[in-house]
PDB file of C-alpha atoms in Angstrom:
ATOM      1  CA  MET O   1       0.000   0.000   0.000  1.00 46.00           C
ATOM      2  CA  ARG O   2       1.438   3.366  -1.051  1.00 59.00           C
ATOM      3  CA  LYS O   3       1.721   5.856   1.791  1.00 79.00           C
ATOM      4  CA  GLU O   4       0.258   9.330   1.311  1.00 91.00           C
ATOM      5  CA  MET O   5       2.595  12.268   1.602  1.00 93.00           C
ATOM      6  CA  ARG O   6       1.563  15.838   2.343  1.00 96.00           C
ATOM      7  CA  LEU O   7       3.314  19.174   2.713  1.00 98.00           C
ATOM      8  CA  VAL O   8       2.956  21.072   5.974  1.00 98.00           C
ATOM      9  CA  VAL O   9       4.288  24.319   7.350  1.00 97.00           C
ATOM     10  CA  PRO O  10       6.975  23.420   9.922  1.00 97.00           C
ATOM     11  CA  SER O  11       5.459  23.275  13.401  1.00 97.00           C
ATOM     12  CA  ARG O  12       5.859  21.867  16.901  1.00 97.00           C
ATOM     13  CA  GLN O  13       3.502  19.053  15.921  1.00 97.00           C
ATOM     14  CA  TYR O  14       6.342  17.418  13.968  1.00 97.00           C
ATOM     15  CA  MET O  15       9.226  18.571  16.164  1.00 96.00           C
ATOM     16  CA  GLU O  16      10.138  15.132  17.509  1.00 97.00           C
ATOM     17  CA  SER O  17      10.106  13.521  14.067  1.00 96.00           C
ATOM     18  CA  TYR O  18      12.125  16.367  12.548  1.00 95.00           C
ATOM     19  CA  LEU O  19      14.735  16.350  15.317  1.00 95.00           C
ATOM     20  CA  ASN O  20      15.028  12.556  15.107  1.00 95.00           C
ATOM     21  CA  ALA O  21      15.700  12.902  11.373  1.00 93.00           C
ATOM     22  CA  VAL O  22      18.290  15.623  12.033  1.00 91.00           C
ATOM     23  CA  ALA O  23      20.057  13.431  14.594  1.00 90.00           C
ATOM     24  CA  ARG O  24      20.108  10.507  12.180  1.00 91.00           C
ATOM     25  CA  LEU O  25      21.429  12.690   9.341  1.00 88.00           C
ATOM     26  CA  GLU O  26      24.232  13.932  11.572  1.00 84.00           C
ATOM     27  CA  ARG O  27      25.031  10.502  13.010  1.00 86.00           C
ATOM     28  CA  GLU O  28      24.730   8.235   9.973  1.00 85.00           C
ATOM     29  CA  PHE O  29      25.229  10.524   6.996  1.00 77.00           C
ATOM     30  CA  ASN O  30      27.913  12.911   8.268  1.00 73.00           C
ATOM     31  CA  ILE O  31      25.850  16.048   7.817  1.00 68.00           C
ATOM     32  CA  ALA O  32      27.984  18.724   9.462  1.00 56.00           C
ATOM     33  CA  LYS O  33      26.447  19.837  12.742  1.00 57.00           C
ATOM     34  CA  GLU O  34      27.725  23.391  12.508  1.00 52.00           C
ATOM     35  CA  ASP O  35      27.934  24.054   8.762  1.00 50.00           C
ATOM     36  CA  PRO O  36      24.990  26.304   7.835  1.00 51.00           C
ATOM     37  CA  SER O  37      25.469  25.650   4.119  1.00 48.00           C
ATOM     38  CA  THR O  38      24.540  21.982   4.555  1.00 49.00           C
ATOM     39  CA  SER O  39      22.532  21.855   7.742  1.00 49.00           C
ATOM     40  CA  ASN O  40      19.421  23.964   6.944  1.00 62.00           C
ATOM     41  CA  GLY O  41      19.446  25.389  10.467  1.00 79.00           C
ATOM     42  CA  TYR O  42      19.808  22.056  12.268  1.00 84.00           C
ATOM     43  CA  LYS O  43      21.865  23.584  15.074  1.00 84.00           C
ATOM     44  CA  LEU O  44      19.229  26.212  15.848  1.00 89.00           C
ATOM     45  CA  ALA O  45      16.462  23.599  15.663  1.00 91.00           C
ATOM     46  CA  ARG O  46      18.287  21.411  18.192  1.00 88.00           C
ATOM     47  CA  GLU O  47      19.046  24.269  20.565  1.00 90.00           C
ATOM     48  CA  ASN O  48      15.837  26.311  20.370  1.00 94.00           C
ATOM     49  CA  PHE O  49      13.041  24.879  18.270  1.00 95.00           C
ATOM     50  CA  ALA O  50      10.742  27.874  18.833  1.00 96.00           C
ATOM     51  CA  ALA O  51      13.440  30.235  17.535  1.00 94.00           C
ATOM     52  CA  PHE O  52      13.970  27.922  14.556  1.00 94.00           C
ATOM     53  CA  LEU O  53      10.260  28.097  13.691  1.00 96.00           C
ATOM     54  CA  ASP O  54      10.307  31.885  14.140  1.00 96.00           C
ATOM     55  CA  LYS O  55      13.265  32.132  11.743  1.00 93.00           C
ATOM     56  CA  LEU O  56      11.381  30.137   9.107  1.00 95.00           C
ATOM     57  CA  GLU O  57       8.297  32.315   9.562  1.00 96.00           C
ATOM     58  CA  ASN O  58      10.401  35.478   9.275  1.00 95.00           C
ATOM     59  CA  GLU O  59      11.941  34.163   6.043  1.00 94.00           C
ATOM     60  CA  ARG O  60       8.446  33.653   4.666  1.00 95.00           C
ATOM     61  CA  HIS O  61       7.697  37.336   5.272  1.00 95.00           C
ATOM     62  CA  GLY O  62      11.114  38.729   4.329  1.00 93.00           C
ATOM     63  CA  ILE O  63      12.055  39.712   7.897  1.00 93.00           C
ATOM     64  CA  ASN O  64      15.713  39.652   9.007  1.00 90.00           C
ATOM     65  CA  LEU O  65      16.927  37.984   5.842  1.00 88.00           C
ATOM     66  CA  GLY O  66      20.643  37.343   5.698  1.00 83.00           C
ATOM     67  CA  GLU O  67      22.808  38.701   2.925  1.00 87.00           C
ATOM     68  CA  GLY O  68      21.909  37.194  -0.432  1.00 86.00           C
ATOM     69  CA  ARG O  69      18.697  35.632   0.918  1.00 91.00           C
ATOM     70  CA  VAL O  70      15.169  36.195  -0.401  1.00 95.00           C
ATOM     71  CA  GLU O  71      11.720  35.478   0.998  1.00 96.00           C
ATOM     72  CA  GLN O  72      11.004  31.767   1.028  1.00 96.00           C
ATOM     73  CA  SER O  73       8.337  29.401   2.234  1.00 97.00           C
ATOM     74  CA  VAL O  74       9.590  26.126   3.693  1.00 97.00           C
ATOM     75  CA  PHE O  75       7.404  23.043   3.807  1.00 98.00           C
ATOM     76  CA  TRP O  76       8.024  19.657   5.362  1.00 97.00           C
ATOM     77  CA  ALA O  77       7.020  16.450   3.649  1.00 97.00           C
ATOM     78  CA  ILE O  78       5.172  14.232   6.121  1.00 98.00           C
ATOM     79  CA  VAL O  79       4.257  10.565   5.665  1.00 97.00           C
ATOM     80  CA  ASP O  80       2.308   8.778   8.404  1.00 94.00           C
ATOM     81  CA  GLY O  81       3.208  11.563  10.829  1.00 94.00           C
ATOM     82  CA  SER O  82       6.935  11.341  10.090  1.00 96.00           C
ATOM     83  CA  TYR O  83       9.262  13.861   8.498  1.00 97.00           C
ATOM     84  CA  VAL O  84      10.675  12.591   5.187  1.00 97.00           C
ATOM     85  CA  GLY O  85      11.992  15.784   3.586  1.00 96.00           C
ATOM     86  CA  ARG O  86      11.752  19.497   2.996  1.00 96.00           C
ATOM     87  CA  ILE O  87      11.072  21.794   0.085  1.00 97.00           C
ATOM     88  CA  SER O  88      11.764  25.526  -0.101  1.00 96.00           C
ATOM     89  CA  LEU O  89       9.894  27.874  -2.401  1.00 98.00           C
ATOM     90  CA  ARG O  90      11.719  31.144  -2.962  1.00 97.00           C
ATOM     91  CA  HIS O  91       9.287  33.935  -3.732  1.00 98.00           C
ATOM     92  CA  ARG O  92      11.629  35.687  -6.165  1.00 97.00           C
ATOM     93  CA  LEU O  93      15.079  35.337  -7.668  1.00 97.00           C
ATOM     94  CA  ASN O  94      18.171  37.395  -6.987  1.00 95.00           C
ATOM     95  CA  GLU O  95      21.262  37.267  -9.231  1.00 92.00           C
ATOM     96  CA  SER O  96      22.705  34.137  -7.607  1.00 89.00           C
ATOM     97  CA  LEU O  97      19.397  32.266  -7.564  1.00 94.00           C
ATOM     98  CA  GLN O  98      18.812  33.234 -11.197  1.00 92.00           C
ATOM     99  CA  LYS O  99      22.081  31.571 -12.132  1.00 89.00           C
ATOM    100  CA  ILE O 100      22.336  28.458  -9.958  1.00 88.00           C
ATOM    101  CA  GLY O 101      19.796  28.364  -7.122  1.00 91.00           C
ATOM    102  CA  GLY O 102      16.357  28.706  -8.643  1.00 96.00           C
ATOM    103  CA  HIS O 103      12.955  29.155  -7.027  1.00 98.00           C
ATOM    104  CA  ILE O 104      12.741  25.687  -5.487  1.00 97.00           C
ATOM    105  CA  GLY O 105      15.124  23.499  -3.515  1.00 95.00           C
ATOM    106  CA  TYR O 106      14.245  20.165  -1.967  1.00 96.00           C
ATOM    107  CA  SER O 107      15.710  17.178  -0.204  1.00 94.00           C
ATOM    108  CA  VAL O 108      14.435  13.795   0.917  1.00 95.00           C
ATOM    109  CA  VAL O 109      16.128  12.057   3.840  1.00 95.00           C
ATOM    110  CA  PRO O 110      18.393   9.294   2.501  1.00 93.00           C
ATOM    111  CA  TRP O 111      16.474   6.427   4.105  1.00 94.00           C
ATOM    112  CA  GLU O 112      13.226   7.497   2.387  1.00 95.00           C
ATOM    113  CA  ARG O 113      14.574   8.028  -1.136  1.00 94.00           C
ATOM    114  CA  ARG O 114      13.434   6.126  -4.231  1.00 94.00           C
ATOM    115  CA  ARG O 115       9.794   6.133  -3.100  1.00 94.00           C
ATOM    116  CA  GLY O 116       8.529   8.998  -5.262  1.00 95.00           C
ATOM    117  CA  TYR O 117       8.494  11.567  -2.441  1.00 96.00           C
ATOM    118  CA  GLY O 118      10.690  14.117  -4.247  1.00 96.00           C
ATOM    119  CA  LYS O 119       8.460  14.000  -7.313  1.00 97.00           C
ATOM    120  CA  LYS O 120       5.341  14.405  -5.166  1.00 97.00           C
ATOM    121  CA  MET O 121       6.857  17.241  -3.095  1.00 97.00           C
ATOM    122  CA  LEU O 122       7.617  19.218  -6.236  1.00 98.00           C
ATOM    123  CA  ALA O 123       4.150  18.550  -7.668  1.00 98.00           C
ATOM    124  CA  LEU O 124       2.530  19.758  -4.437  1.00 98.00           C
ATOM    125  CA  VAL O 125       4.559  22.965  -4.175  1.00 98.00           C
ATOM    126  CA  LEU O 126       3.938  24.153  -7.750  1.00 98.00           C
ATOM    127  CA  PRO O 127       0.350  25.353  -7.034  1.00 98.00           C
ATOM    128  CA  ARG O 128       1.736  27.321  -4.083  1.00 97.00           C
ATOM    129  CA  ALA O 129       4.192  29.021  -6.430  1.00 98.00           C
ATOM    130  CA  LYS O 130       1.271  29.977  -8.657  1.00 97.00           C
ATOM    131  CA  GLU O 131      -0.543  31.411  -5.616  1.00 97.00           C
ATOM    132  CA  LEU O 132       2.461  33.720  -5.115  1.00 96.00           C
ATOM    133  CA  GLY O 133       1.830  35.094  -8.614  1.00 97.00           C
ATOM    134  CA  LEU O 134       4.667  33.243 -10.312  1.00 98.00           C
ATOM    135  CA  THR O 135       3.956  32.116 -13.871  1.00 98.00           C
ATOM    136  CA  LYS O 136       7.030  29.922 -14.161  1.00 98.00           C
ATOM    137  CA  VAL O 137       9.682  28.641 -11.782  1.00 98.00           C
ATOM    138  CA  LEU O 138      13.361  27.929 -12.185  1.00 98.00           C
ATOM    139  CA  ILE O 139      14.708  24.720 -10.669  1.00 98.00           C
ATOM    140  CA  THR O 140      18.333  23.707 -10.830  1.00 96.00           C
ATOM    141  CA  CYS O 141      20.328  20.584 -10.078  1.00 95.00           C
ATOM    142  CA  ASP O 142      23.836  19.323 -10.571  1.00 93.00           C
ATOM    143  CA  GLU O 143      24.215  17.556 -13.910  1.00 93.00           C
ATOM    144  CA  ASP O 144      25.327  14.369 -12.140  1.00 93.00           C
ATOM    145  CA  ASN O 145      22.207  14.287  -9.920  1.00 94.00           C
ATOM    146  CA  ILE O 146      20.181  11.845 -11.998  1.00 96.00           C
ATOM    147  CA  ALA O 147      17.408  11.476  -9.402  1.00 95.00           C
ATOM    148  CA  SER O 148      16.779  15.226  -9.255  1.00 96.00           C
ATOM    149  CA  LYS O 149      16.820  15.519 -13.041  1.00 97.00           C
ATOM    150  CA  LYS O 150      14.113  12.841 -13.222  1.00 97.00           C
ATOM    151  CA  ILE O 151      12.017  14.597 -10.543  1.00 98.00           C
ATOM    152  CA  ILE O 152      12.183  17.935 -12.355  1.00 98.00           C
ATOM    153  CA  GLU O 153      11.472  16.462 -15.785  1.00 98.00           C
ATOM    154  CA  ALA O 154       8.545  14.403 -14.424  1.00 98.00           C
ATOM    155  CA  ASN O 155       7.001  17.675 -13.237  1.00 98.00           C
ATOM    156  CA  GLY O 156       7.291  19.364 -16.634  1.00 98.00           C
ATOM    157  CA  GLY O 157      10.769  20.855 -16.339  1.00 98.00           C
ATOM    158  CA  ILE O 158      12.222  22.091 -19.619  1.00 98.00           C
ATOM    159  CA  LEU O 159      16.009  22.295 -19.723  1.00 97.00           C
ATOM    160  CA  GLU O 160      17.198  25.778 -20.657  1.00 96.00           C
ATOM    161  CA  ASN O 161      20.946  25.334 -20.271  1.00 96.00           C
ATOM    162  CA  ALA O 162      23.831  24.200 -18.075  1.00 93.00           C
ATOM    163  CA  VAL O 163      26.132  26.654 -16.321  1.00 92.00           C
ATOM    164  CA  LEU O 164      29.570  26.229 -14.858  1.00 87.00           C
ATOM    165  CA  GLN O 165      29.873  26.602 -11.085  1.00 80.00           C
ATOM    166  CA  GLY O 166      33.638  26.445 -10.691  1.00 75.00           C
ATOM    167  CA  ASP O 167      36.619  24.185 -11.081  1.00 74.00           C
ATOM    168  CA  ASN O 168      35.935  20.481 -10.634  1.00 71.00           C
ATOM    169  CA  ILE O 169      32.264  21.036  -9.784  1.00 79.00           C
ATOM    170  CA  ALA O 170      29.420  19.549 -11.818  1.00 82.00           C
ATOM    171  CA  ARG O 171      27.589  22.016 -14.014  1.00 90.00           C
ATOM    172  CA  LYS O 172      24.185  23.278 -12.859  1.00 93.00           C
ATOM    173  CA  LEU O 173      21.307  22.315 -15.091  1.00 96.00           C
ATOM    174  CA  ARG O 174      18.669  25.068 -15.272  1.00 97.00           C
ATOM    175  CA  TYR O 175      15.078  23.939 -15.827  1.00 98.00           C
ATOM    176  CA  TRP O 176      11.911  26.016 -16.151  1.00 98.00           C
ATOM    177  CA  ILE O 177       8.429  24.813 -15.288  1.00 98.00           C
ATOM    178  CA  ASN O 178       5.475  26.813 -16.599  1.00 98.00           C
ATOM    179  CA  LEU O 179       2.659  27.127 -14.075  1.00 97.00           C
TER     180      LEU O 179
END
């Protein structure tokens, strides 16, 4: 029987499941505990979950954004009450996002991959992008990320081009999805 997945706004209701996933990511998958570029705020979530939720809410409304950041809505993918991933919908693009970041970023925890959750997460967030007034969204992935390419293409992504990121780094594929 296929389990139903839904997107929710991060909340205390799923705190235990989220923090358990964070602990497992750090323990089993070597996600750096202190590196903000890879941890999506894990340290803050562990130390002060209420402040973590406030930060996400502020990002949604464009309050106290860090340098180079734009307004974004973060959603958690939940299956049977458990956290399985996250998806971020950026409300607009700045220069960096226009080149390599895009409107949408997502991740599924490693132990829940290959179950169609990434594809479903993207499908569920696209109507929310339309509600923001977007008519198309840019989604990027590394050219060697076959799973992400399949997710984007399954949701109507049309490849525009590939851009270099730097020495010895896979090119970023830039896809557009019309809403």
